[in-house]
Short mmCIF file of N, CA and C in Angstrom, two decimals:
data_model
loop_
_atom_site.label_atom_id
_atom_site.label_comp_id
_atom_site.label_asym_id
_atom_site.label_seq_id
_atom_site.Cartn_x
_atom_site.Cartn_y
_atom_site.Cartn_z
N MET A 1 -35.04 -42.50 78.59
CA MET A 1 -35.32 -41.66 77.46
C MET A 1 -36.76 -41.90 76.95
N PHE A 2 -37.23 -43.15 77.00
CA PHE A 2 -38.59 -43.44 76.56
C PHE A 2 -39.61 -42.69 77.42
N GLU A 3 -39.31 -42.61 78.73
CA GLU A 3 -40.22 -41.92 79.63
C GLU A 3 -40.24 -40.42 79.35
N THR A 4 -39.08 -39.86 79.03
CA THR A 4 -38.99 -38.42 78.76
C THR A 4 -39.87 -38.02 77.58
N PHE A 5 -39.87 -38.84 76.54
CA PHE A 5 -40.63 -38.52 75.33
C PHE A 5 -41.97 -39.25 75.26
N ASN A 6 -42.35 -39.92 76.35
CA ASN A 6 -43.61 -40.65 76.41
C ASN A 6 -43.79 -41.59 75.22
N THR A 7 -42.76 -42.34 74.93
CA THR A 7 -42.79 -43.29 73.81
C THR A 7 -43.43 -44.58 74.28
N PRO A 8 -44.59 -44.95 73.71
CA PRO A 8 -45.29 -46.15 74.17
C PRO A 8 -44.62 -47.44 73.72
N CYS A 9 -43.94 -47.43 72.58
CA CYS A 9 -43.29 -48.65 72.11
C CYS A 9 -42.26 -48.30 71.04
N LEU A 10 -41.48 -49.30 70.67
CA LEU A 10 -40.44 -49.13 69.66
C LEU A 10 -40.40 -50.37 68.80
N PHE A 11 -40.32 -50.18 67.50
CA PHE A 11 -40.19 -51.30 66.58
C PHE A 11 -38.89 -51.14 65.82
N VAL A 12 -38.02 -52.14 65.90
CA VAL A 12 -36.76 -52.12 65.19
C VAL A 12 -36.85 -53.14 64.07
N GLY A 13 -36.57 -52.71 62.86
CA GLY A 13 -36.65 -53.62 61.72
C GLY A 13 -35.64 -53.27 60.66
N MET A 14 -35.45 -54.18 59.74
CA MET A 14 -34.52 -53.99 58.64
C MET A 14 -35.15 -53.02 57.62
N GLN A 15 -34.37 -52.04 57.18
CA GLN A 15 -34.88 -51.01 56.29
C GLN A 15 -35.51 -51.58 55.03
N ALA A 16 -34.89 -52.57 54.41
CA ALA A 16 -35.42 -53.15 53.17
C ALA A 16 -36.78 -53.80 53.41
N VAL A 17 -36.92 -54.50 54.52
CA VAL A 17 -38.18 -55.16 54.84
C VAL A 17 -39.27 -54.12 55.08
N LEU A 18 -38.94 -53.08 55.84
CA LEU A 18 -39.91 -52.03 56.12
C LEU A 18 -40.32 -51.30 54.84
N SER A 19 -39.37 -51.09 53.93
CA SER A 19 -39.70 -50.46 52.64
C SER A 19 -40.65 -51.33 51.84
N LEU A 20 -40.40 -52.63 51.85
CA LEU A 20 -41.28 -53.54 51.13
C LEU A 20 -42.68 -53.54 51.76
N TYR A 21 -42.74 -53.56 53.09
CA TYR A 21 -44.03 -53.50 53.78
C TYR A 21 -44.80 -52.23 53.38
N SER A 22 -44.08 -51.12 53.21
CA SER A 22 -44.75 -49.86 52.89
C SER A 22 -45.44 -49.90 51.53
N SER A 23 -45.02 -50.83 50.67
CA SER A 23 -45.68 -50.97 49.37
C SER A 23 -46.78 -52.02 49.42
N GLY A 24 -47.02 -52.57 50.61
CA GLY A 24 -48.08 -53.56 50.77
C GLY A 24 -47.69 -54.96 50.34
N GLN A 25 -46.40 -55.21 50.22
CA GLN A 25 -45.91 -56.51 49.77
C GLN A 25 -45.16 -57.23 50.89
N LEU A 26 -45.12 -58.54 50.81
CA LEU A 26 -44.34 -59.35 51.75
C LEU A 26 -43.16 -60.00 51.06
N THR A 27 -43.22 -60.14 49.74
CA THR A 27 -42.16 -60.78 48.97
C THR A 27 -41.73 -59.85 47.86
N GLY A 28 -40.42 -59.68 47.70
CA GLY A 28 -39.91 -58.82 46.64
C GLY A 28 -38.41 -58.68 46.73
N LEU A 29 -37.87 -57.92 45.82
CA LEU A 29 -36.44 -57.64 45.78
C LEU A 29 -36.26 -56.14 45.95
N MET A 30 -35.66 -55.73 47.06
CA MET A 30 -35.50 -54.31 47.36
C MET A 30 -34.08 -53.86 47.02
N MET A 31 -33.99 -52.72 46.34
CA MET A 31 -32.70 -52.08 46.07
C MET A 31 -32.61 -50.88 46.99
N GLU A 32 -31.59 -50.87 47.82
CA GLU A 32 -31.35 -49.75 48.72
C GLU A 32 -30.06 -49.08 48.28
N SER A 33 -30.16 -47.86 47.83
CA SER A 33 -28.97 -47.13 47.42
C SER A 33 -28.85 -45.91 48.32
N GLY A 34 -27.84 -45.91 49.15
CA GLY A 34 -27.63 -44.80 50.07
C GLY A 34 -26.54 -43.88 49.59
N ASP A 35 -25.83 -43.28 50.52
CA ASP A 35 -24.77 -42.35 50.18
C ASP A 35 -23.52 -43.07 49.70
N GLY A 36 -23.17 -44.19 50.35
CA GLY A 36 -21.91 -44.85 50.03
C GLY A 36 -22.00 -46.27 49.54
N VAL A 37 -23.15 -46.91 49.67
CA VAL A 37 -23.25 -48.32 49.29
C VAL A 37 -24.67 -48.62 48.82
N THR A 38 -24.78 -49.61 47.94
CA THR A 38 -26.08 -50.08 47.45
C THR A 38 -26.22 -51.55 47.80
N HIS A 39 -27.40 -51.95 48.27
CA HIS A 39 -27.67 -53.35 48.59
C HIS A 39 -28.87 -53.84 47.79
N ALA A 40 -28.79 -55.09 47.35
CA ALA A 40 -29.94 -55.79 46.77
C ALA A 40 -30.36 -56.80 47.82
N VAL A 41 -31.60 -56.69 48.30
CA VAL A 41 -32.07 -57.52 49.40
C VAL A 41 -33.32 -58.29 48.98
N PRO A 42 -33.19 -59.60 48.77
CA PRO A 42 -34.39 -60.39 48.46
C PRO A 42 -35.15 -60.70 49.75
N ILE A 43 -36.47 -60.58 49.68
CA ILE A 43 -37.31 -60.81 50.86
C ILE A 43 -38.43 -61.76 50.46
N VAL A 44 -38.57 -62.84 51.23
CA VAL A 44 -39.61 -63.83 50.97
C VAL A 44 -40.50 -63.92 52.20
N GLU A 45 -41.79 -63.65 52.00
CA GLU A 45 -42.78 -63.69 53.09
C GLU A 45 -42.30 -62.89 54.31
N GLY A 46 -41.74 -61.70 54.06
CA GLY A 46 -41.31 -60.82 55.13
C GLY A 46 -39.96 -61.14 55.74
N SER A 47 -39.31 -62.18 55.25
CA SER A 47 -38.02 -62.59 55.80
C SER A 47 -36.89 -62.31 54.81
N PRO A 48 -35.92 -61.46 55.19
CA PRO A 48 -34.80 -61.20 54.29
C PRO A 48 -33.95 -62.45 54.11
N GLN A 49 -33.59 -62.74 52.89
CA GLN A 49 -32.77 -63.91 52.59
C GLN A 49 -31.30 -63.49 52.67
N THR A 50 -30.75 -63.55 53.88
CA THR A 50 -29.44 -62.98 54.15
C THR A 50 -28.32 -63.60 53.32
N ASP A 51 -28.45 -64.86 52.94
CA ASP A 51 -27.41 -65.49 52.12
C ASP A 51 -27.38 -64.94 50.70
N ALA A 52 -28.43 -64.26 50.29
CA ALA A 52 -28.52 -63.77 48.91
C ALA A 52 -28.39 -62.25 48.81
N ILE A 53 -28.17 -61.55 49.92
CA ILE A 53 -28.01 -60.10 49.89
C ILE A 53 -26.69 -59.76 49.21
N LEU A 54 -26.74 -58.83 48.27
CA LEU A 54 -25.54 -58.40 47.56
C LEU A 54 -25.27 -56.93 47.83
N ARG A 55 -23.99 -56.58 47.87
CA ARG A 55 -23.55 -55.21 48.14
C ARG A 55 -22.72 -54.71 46.97
N VAL A 56 -22.96 -53.46 46.60
CA VAL A 56 -22.18 -52.80 45.55
C VAL A 56 -21.69 -51.47 46.12
N ASP A 57 -20.41 -51.23 46.01
CA ASP A 57 -19.84 -49.98 46.52
C ASP A 57 -19.97 -48.86 45.49
N LEU A 58 -21.19 -48.63 45.08
CA LEU A 58 -21.52 -47.57 44.13
C LEU A 58 -22.86 -47.00 44.57
N ALA A 59 -22.89 -45.70 44.87
CA ALA A 59 -24.13 -45.14 45.41
C ALA A 59 -24.19 -43.64 45.17
N GLY A 60 -24.98 -42.96 45.97
CA GLY A 60 -25.26 -41.55 45.79
C GLY A 60 -24.05 -40.64 45.75
N ARG A 61 -23.08 -40.87 46.62
CA ARG A 61 -21.89 -40.02 46.65
C ARG A 61 -21.14 -40.11 45.32
N ASP A 62 -21.06 -41.32 44.76
CA ASP A 62 -20.38 -41.49 43.47
C ASP A 62 -21.10 -40.72 42.37
N LEU A 63 -22.44 -40.74 42.41
CA LEU A 63 -23.21 -40.01 41.40
C LEU A 63 -23.05 -38.50 41.57
N THR A 64 -23.01 -38.04 42.82
CA THR A 64 -22.80 -36.61 43.07
C THR A 64 -21.45 -36.17 42.52
N GLU A 65 -20.41 -36.96 42.77
CA GLU A 65 -19.08 -36.62 42.27
C GLU A 65 -19.04 -36.65 40.74
N TYR A 66 -19.75 -37.60 40.14
CA TYR A 66 -19.80 -37.69 38.69
C TYR A 66 -20.52 -36.49 38.09
N LEU A 67 -21.64 -36.09 38.70
CA LEU A 67 -22.35 -34.91 38.22
C LEU A 67 -21.48 -33.67 38.37
N MET A 68 -20.77 -33.56 39.49
CA MET A 68 -19.88 -32.43 39.71
C MET A 68 -18.80 -32.38 38.63
N LYS A 69 -18.27 -33.54 38.27
CA LYS A 69 -17.25 -33.61 37.21
C LYS A 69 -17.82 -33.12 35.88
N MET A 70 -19.04 -33.57 35.54
CA MET A 70 -19.66 -33.14 34.28
C MET A 70 -19.92 -31.63 34.28
N ILE A 71 -20.38 -31.09 35.42
CA ILE A 71 -20.67 -29.66 35.50
C ILE A 71 -19.37 -28.86 35.48
N ASN A 72 -18.34 -29.36 36.17
CA ASN A 72 -17.04 -28.67 36.17
C ASN A 72 -16.46 -28.59 34.77
N GLU A 73 -16.69 -29.63 33.96
CA GLU A 73 -16.19 -29.62 32.58
C GLU A 73 -16.85 -28.52 31.76
N ARG A 74 -18.01 -28.06 32.21
CA ARG A 74 -18.70 -26.96 31.53
C ARG A 74 -18.30 -25.60 32.10
N GLY A 75 -17.38 -25.60 33.08
CA GLY A 75 -16.86 -24.34 33.61
C GLY A 75 -17.51 -23.85 34.88
N TYR A 76 -18.35 -24.65 35.52
CA TYR A 76 -19.00 -24.27 36.76
C TYR A 76 -18.32 -24.98 37.93
N SER A 77 -18.38 -24.36 39.10
CA SER A 77 -17.80 -24.98 40.28
C SER A 77 -18.69 -24.69 41.50
N PHE A 78 -19.37 -25.72 42.00
CA PHE A 78 -20.24 -25.58 43.17
C PHE A 78 -20.67 -26.97 43.63
N THR A 79 -21.43 -27.01 44.72
CA THR A 79 -21.93 -28.27 45.26
C THR A 79 -23.11 -28.74 44.41
N THR A 80 -23.15 -30.03 44.09
CA THR A 80 -24.15 -30.55 43.17
C THR A 80 -25.18 -31.48 43.81
N GLU A 81 -25.09 -31.72 45.09
CA GLU A 81 -26.00 -32.67 45.76
C GLU A 81 -27.47 -32.31 45.54
N ASP A 82 -27.82 -31.07 45.81
CA ASP A 82 -29.22 -30.64 45.67
C ASP A 82 -29.67 -30.74 44.21
N MET A 83 -28.81 -30.35 43.31
CA MET A 83 -29.12 -30.42 41.88
C MET A 83 -29.39 -31.86 41.45
N LYS A 84 -28.57 -32.78 41.92
CA LYS A 84 -28.75 -34.20 41.58
C LYS A 84 -30.10 -34.70 42.07
N GLU A 85 -30.44 -34.37 43.30
CA GLU A 85 -31.68 -34.87 43.89
C GLU A 85 -32.92 -34.26 43.26
N LYS A 86 -32.84 -33.02 42.78
CA LYS A 86 -34.01 -32.36 42.21
C LYS A 86 -34.20 -32.59 40.71
N LEU A 87 -33.11 -32.74 39.95
CA LEU A 87 -33.24 -32.77 38.49
C LEU A 87 -32.89 -34.09 37.82
N CYS A 88 -32.08 -34.91 38.44
CA CYS A 88 -31.63 -36.14 37.76
C CYS A 88 -32.70 -37.22 37.78
N TYR A 89 -32.67 -38.07 36.76
CA TYR A 89 -33.61 -39.19 36.66
C TYR A 89 -32.96 -40.33 35.89
N VAL A 90 -33.49 -41.53 36.07
CA VAL A 90 -33.01 -42.71 35.36
C VAL A 90 -33.79 -42.83 34.06
N ALA A 91 -33.08 -42.85 32.94
CA ALA A 91 -33.72 -43.01 31.64
C ALA A 91 -34.03 -44.48 31.41
N LEU A 92 -35.24 -44.77 30.94
CA LEU A 92 -35.60 -46.15 30.64
C LEU A 92 -34.81 -46.68 29.46
N ASP A 93 -34.50 -45.81 28.49
CA ASP A 93 -33.69 -46.18 27.32
C ASP A 93 -32.63 -45.10 27.16
N PHE A 94 -31.42 -45.38 27.64
CA PHE A 94 -30.35 -44.38 27.67
C PHE A 94 -30.00 -43.89 26.28
N ALA A 95 -29.90 -44.80 25.30
CA ALA A 95 -29.54 -44.41 23.94
C ALA A 95 -30.61 -43.49 23.33
N ALA A 96 -31.87 -43.85 23.52
CA ALA A 96 -32.96 -43.02 22.98
C ALA A 96 -32.99 -41.65 23.65
N GLU A 97 -32.77 -41.63 24.95
CA GLU A 97 -32.78 -40.36 25.69
C GLU A 97 -31.60 -39.49 25.26
N SER A 98 -30.45 -40.11 24.99
CA SER A 98 -29.28 -39.36 24.50
C SER A 98 -29.57 -38.75 23.14
N SER A 99 -30.21 -39.51 22.26
CA SER A 99 -30.58 -38.99 20.93
C SER A 99 -31.57 -37.84 21.06
N LYS A 100 -32.53 -38.01 21.95
CA LYS A 100 -33.54 -36.97 22.18
C LYS A 100 -32.87 -35.69 22.69
N ALA A 101 -31.92 -35.84 23.61
CA ALA A 101 -31.23 -34.67 24.17
C ALA A 101 -30.38 -33.96 23.12
N ALA A 102 -29.81 -34.73 22.19
CA ALA A 102 -28.97 -34.15 21.15
C ALA A 102 -29.79 -33.39 20.10
N SER A 103 -31.03 -33.81 19.89
CA SER A 103 -31.83 -33.22 18.82
C SER A 103 -32.87 -32.20 19.29
N SER A 104 -33.14 -32.16 20.59
CA SER A 104 -34.13 -31.19 21.07
C SER A 104 -33.77 -30.72 22.47
N SER A 105 -34.51 -29.74 22.94
CA SER A 105 -34.25 -29.21 24.29
C SER A 105 -35.31 -29.68 25.28
N ASP A 106 -36.00 -30.77 24.96
CA ASP A 106 -37.06 -31.28 25.84
C ASP A 106 -36.56 -31.70 27.22
N VAL A 107 -35.33 -32.21 27.29
CA VAL A 107 -34.82 -32.71 28.57
C VAL A 107 -34.14 -31.61 29.39
N VAL A 108 -33.95 -30.44 28.81
CA VAL A 108 -33.24 -29.35 29.50
C VAL A 108 -34.13 -28.74 30.58
N GLN A 109 -33.56 -28.61 31.77
CA GLN A 109 -34.23 -27.91 32.87
C GLN A 109 -33.24 -26.97 33.52
N SER A 110 -33.75 -25.89 34.06
CA SER A 110 -32.90 -24.88 34.70
C SER A 110 -32.81 -25.13 36.19
N TYR A 111 -31.68 -24.74 36.75
CA TYR A 111 -31.44 -24.84 38.18
C TYR A 111 -30.85 -23.50 38.64
N LYS A 112 -31.45 -22.93 39.67
CA LYS A 112 -30.98 -21.65 40.19
C LYS A 112 -29.95 -21.89 41.28
N LEU A 113 -28.76 -21.34 41.08
CA LEU A 113 -27.68 -21.47 42.05
C LEU A 113 -27.89 -20.52 43.22
N PRO A 114 -27.23 -20.77 44.35
CA PRO A 114 -27.39 -19.91 45.52
C PRO A 114 -27.07 -18.44 45.26
N ASP A 115 -26.16 -18.16 44.31
CA ASP A 115 -25.80 -16.77 44.01
C ASP A 115 -26.75 -16.11 43.02
N GLY A 116 -27.83 -16.83 42.62
CA GLY A 116 -28.81 -16.28 41.70
C GLY A 116 -28.57 -16.65 40.25
N GLN A 117 -27.39 -17.14 39.96
CA GLN A 117 -27.07 -17.55 38.59
C GLN A 117 -27.90 -18.79 38.23
N VAL A 118 -28.28 -18.92 36.96
CA VAL A 118 -29.09 -20.05 36.51
C VAL A 118 -28.26 -20.89 35.56
N ILE A 119 -28.31 -22.22 35.76
CA ILE A 119 -27.58 -23.15 34.90
C ILE A 119 -28.60 -24.11 34.29
N ASP A 120 -28.42 -24.42 33.03
CA ASP A 120 -29.29 -25.38 32.35
C ASP A 120 -28.63 -26.74 32.33
N LEU A 121 -29.39 -27.77 32.70
CA LEU A 121 -28.90 -29.15 32.64
C LEU A 121 -29.68 -29.89 31.57
N GLY A 122 -28.97 -30.57 30.71
CA GLY A 122 -29.60 -31.37 29.66
C GLY A 122 -29.30 -32.83 29.87
N SER A 123 -28.38 -33.36 29.07
CA SER A 123 -28.07 -34.79 29.14
C SER A 123 -27.48 -35.19 30.49
N GLU A 124 -26.93 -34.25 31.23
CA GLU A 124 -26.39 -34.58 32.56
C GLU A 124 -27.47 -35.14 33.48
N ARG A 125 -28.72 -34.73 33.25
CA ARG A 125 -29.82 -35.16 34.11
C ARG A 125 -30.00 -36.68 34.11
N PHE A 126 -29.78 -37.33 32.98
CA PHE A 126 -29.93 -38.79 32.92
C PHE A 126 -28.59 -39.50 32.78
N SER A 127 -27.55 -38.79 32.37
CA SER A 127 -26.22 -39.41 32.26
C SER A 127 -25.64 -39.72 33.63
N CYS A 128 -25.92 -38.87 34.60
CA CYS A 128 -25.41 -39.09 35.95
C CYS A 128 -25.93 -40.38 36.56
N PRO A 129 -27.25 -40.61 36.65
CA PRO A 129 -27.74 -41.87 37.23
C PRO A 129 -27.42 -43.10 36.38
N GLU A 130 -27.15 -42.91 35.10
CA GLU A 130 -26.82 -44.05 34.23
C GLU A 130 -25.55 -44.75 34.71
N ALA A 131 -24.72 -44.04 35.48
CA ALA A 131 -23.50 -44.64 36.03
C ALA A 131 -23.81 -45.81 36.95
N LEU A 132 -25.02 -45.86 37.51
CA LEU A 132 -25.40 -47.02 38.32
C LEU A 132 -25.47 -48.28 37.47
N PHE A 133 -25.81 -48.11 36.19
CA PHE A 133 -25.96 -49.25 35.29
C PHE A 133 -24.76 -49.42 34.37
N GLN A 134 -23.94 -48.38 34.24
CA GLN A 134 -22.70 -48.43 33.47
C GLN A 134 -21.58 -47.80 34.30
N PRO A 135 -21.05 -48.53 35.28
CA PRO A 135 -20.03 -47.96 36.16
C PRO A 135 -18.80 -47.46 35.42
N SER A 136 -18.59 -47.93 34.20
CA SER A 136 -17.43 -47.48 33.43
C SER A 136 -17.51 -45.98 33.12
N LEU A 137 -18.68 -45.37 33.24
CA LEU A 137 -18.81 -43.93 33.03
C LEU A 137 -18.08 -43.14 34.12
N LEU A 138 -17.94 -43.74 35.29
CA LEU A 138 -17.27 -43.08 36.40
C LEU A 138 -15.76 -43.17 36.24
N ALA A 139 -15.07 -42.13 36.67
CA ALA A 139 -13.61 -42.15 36.60
C ALA A 139 -12.99 -42.93 37.75
N VAL A 140 -13.77 -43.22 38.79
CA VAL A 140 -13.23 -43.94 39.94
C VAL A 140 -13.03 -45.41 39.59
N HIS A 141 -12.11 -46.04 40.28
CA HIS A 141 -11.85 -47.46 40.07
C HIS A 141 -12.52 -48.23 41.20
N LEU A 142 -13.58 -48.92 40.87
CA LEU A 142 -14.31 -49.70 41.85
C LEU A 142 -13.69 -51.08 41.96
N GLN A 143 -13.74 -51.65 43.17
CA GLN A 143 -13.21 -53.00 43.35
C GLN A 143 -14.01 -54.01 42.55
N ASN A 144 -15.31 -53.90 42.57
CA ASN A 144 -16.19 -54.81 41.83
C ASN A 144 -17.08 -54.00 40.90
N PRO A 145 -16.57 -53.60 39.73
CA PRO A 145 -17.37 -52.75 38.85
C PRO A 145 -18.50 -53.50 38.16
N VAL A 146 -19.60 -53.71 38.87
CA VAL A 146 -20.76 -54.38 38.29
C VAL A 146 -21.92 -53.39 38.25
N ASP A 147 -22.72 -53.49 37.19
CA ASP A 147 -23.87 -52.60 37.12
C ASP A 147 -25.02 -53.21 37.90
N LEU A 148 -25.98 -52.38 38.27
CA LEU A 148 -27.07 -52.83 39.15
C LEU A 148 -27.97 -53.87 38.50
N SER A 149 -28.10 -53.84 37.18
CA SER A 149 -28.94 -54.87 36.53
C SER A 149 -28.32 -56.25 36.72
N ASN A 150 -26.98 -56.34 36.69
CA ASN A 150 -26.31 -57.62 36.94
C ASN A 150 -26.44 -58.03 38.40
N VAL A 151 -26.41 -57.06 39.30
CA VAL A 151 -26.58 -57.35 40.73
C VAL A 151 -27.97 -57.93 40.97
N LEU A 152 -28.99 -57.33 40.36
CA LEU A 152 -30.35 -57.84 40.53
C LEU A 152 -30.48 -59.26 39.99
N ALA A 153 -29.90 -59.51 38.83
CA ALA A 153 -29.96 -60.85 38.24
C ALA A 153 -29.24 -61.86 39.13
N ALA A 154 -28.07 -61.50 39.65
CA ALA A 154 -27.32 -62.40 40.52
C ALA A 154 -28.08 -62.67 41.80
N CYS A 155 -28.71 -61.65 42.34
CA CYS A 155 -29.48 -61.80 43.57
C CYS A 155 -30.63 -62.78 43.36
N CYS A 156 -31.30 -62.66 42.23
CA CYS A 156 -32.40 -63.59 41.91
C CYS A 156 -31.87 -65.02 41.75
N CYS A 157 -30.69 -65.16 41.14
CA CYS A 157 -30.09 -66.49 40.98
C CYS A 157 -29.77 -67.10 42.34
N PHE A 158 -29.20 -66.29 43.24
CA PHE A 158 -28.89 -66.79 44.58
C PHE A 158 -30.16 -67.27 45.26
N CYS A 159 -31.23 -66.52 45.10
CA CYS A 159 -32.50 -66.90 45.74
C CYS A 159 -33.00 -68.23 45.20
N SER A 160 -32.87 -68.45 43.90
CA SER A 160 -33.38 -69.70 43.33
C SER A 160 -32.55 -70.90 43.77
N LEU A 161 -31.35 -70.66 44.27
CA LEU A 161 -30.52 -71.76 44.76
C LEU A 161 -31.00 -72.28 46.11
N PHE A 162 -31.73 -71.44 46.82
CA PHE A 162 -32.19 -71.82 48.15
C PHE A 162 -33.63 -72.32 48.06
N SER A 163 -33.95 -73.27 48.88
CA SER A 163 -35.32 -73.77 48.93
C SER A 163 -36.06 -73.00 50.01
N PHE A 164 -37.02 -72.20 49.61
CA PHE A 164 -37.76 -71.40 50.57
C PHE A 164 -38.97 -72.18 51.06
N HIS A 165 -39.15 -72.13 52.35
CA HIS A 165 -40.31 -72.77 52.96
C HIS A 165 -41.49 -71.82 52.83
N THR A 166 -42.53 -72.26 52.19
CA THR A 166 -43.74 -71.45 52.08
C THR A 166 -44.62 -71.76 53.27
N PRO A 167 -44.94 -70.75 54.06
CA PRO A 167 -45.77 -70.99 55.24
C PRO A 167 -47.12 -71.59 54.85
N GLN A 168 -47.55 -72.56 55.62
CA GLN A 168 -48.85 -73.20 55.38
C GLN A 168 -49.91 -72.47 56.19
N PRO A 169 -51.15 -72.43 55.67
CA PRO A 169 -52.22 -71.76 56.41
C PRO A 169 -52.49 -72.48 57.73
N VAL A 170 -52.74 -71.68 58.76
CA VAL A 170 -53.00 -72.25 60.08
C VAL A 170 -54.23 -71.58 60.69
N GLU A 171 -54.79 -72.27 61.68
CA GLU A 171 -55.90 -71.71 62.46
C GLU A 171 -55.35 -70.61 63.37
N ALA A 172 -56.24 -69.85 63.98
CA ALA A 172 -55.84 -68.78 64.88
C ALA A 172 -55.01 -69.29 66.05
N ASP A 173 -55.24 -70.56 66.47
CA ASP A 173 -54.48 -71.11 67.60
C ASP A 173 -53.19 -71.78 67.15
N GLY A 174 -52.86 -71.73 65.83
CA GLY A 174 -51.60 -72.29 65.33
C GLY A 174 -51.71 -73.68 64.74
N ARG A 175 -52.89 -74.34 64.86
CA ARG A 175 -53.05 -75.67 64.29
C ARG A 175 -53.15 -75.58 62.77
N PRO A 176 -52.57 -76.55 62.03
CA PRO A 176 -52.69 -76.55 60.57
C PRO A 176 -54.15 -76.68 60.15
N LEU A 177 -54.49 -76.08 59.03
CA LEU A 177 -55.86 -76.17 58.51
C LEU A 177 -56.13 -77.55 57.94
#
């Protein structure tokens, strides 16, 4: 197959590490939230700390279902995946954003449905992603209902339990400086 597509080489790597590299960093804590699961992956000097990786069974699909539930309560019935990806955002201060949404229309944005109908989204835009930090907002029963801020804190605690070896500077031939 490599010959067919004239592929000169292939690099296989862990998604979290590659994401961290893309930001120009070698050390950090990466949150990967996919369709069905979220991982917190601590990375030190380009090496994932596998003993400290945490998994949460709360991710994009849960948020899509939650948004669909909120929209259905308003009398609409359709697929909400595209709407979630285009209009939803994480509020830095959920309480303040809720107050703002109740008193003004600043957070309201319109979404055009495939049939041409237009729906306005207000507090749903930030209430949906807030479920990542307050899983109790979801009607589903999670095995480990923890919010992502607690996952990040726990991941950092796990990392501090381990003694990380800091690489020492070396010459080009590998000898210590």
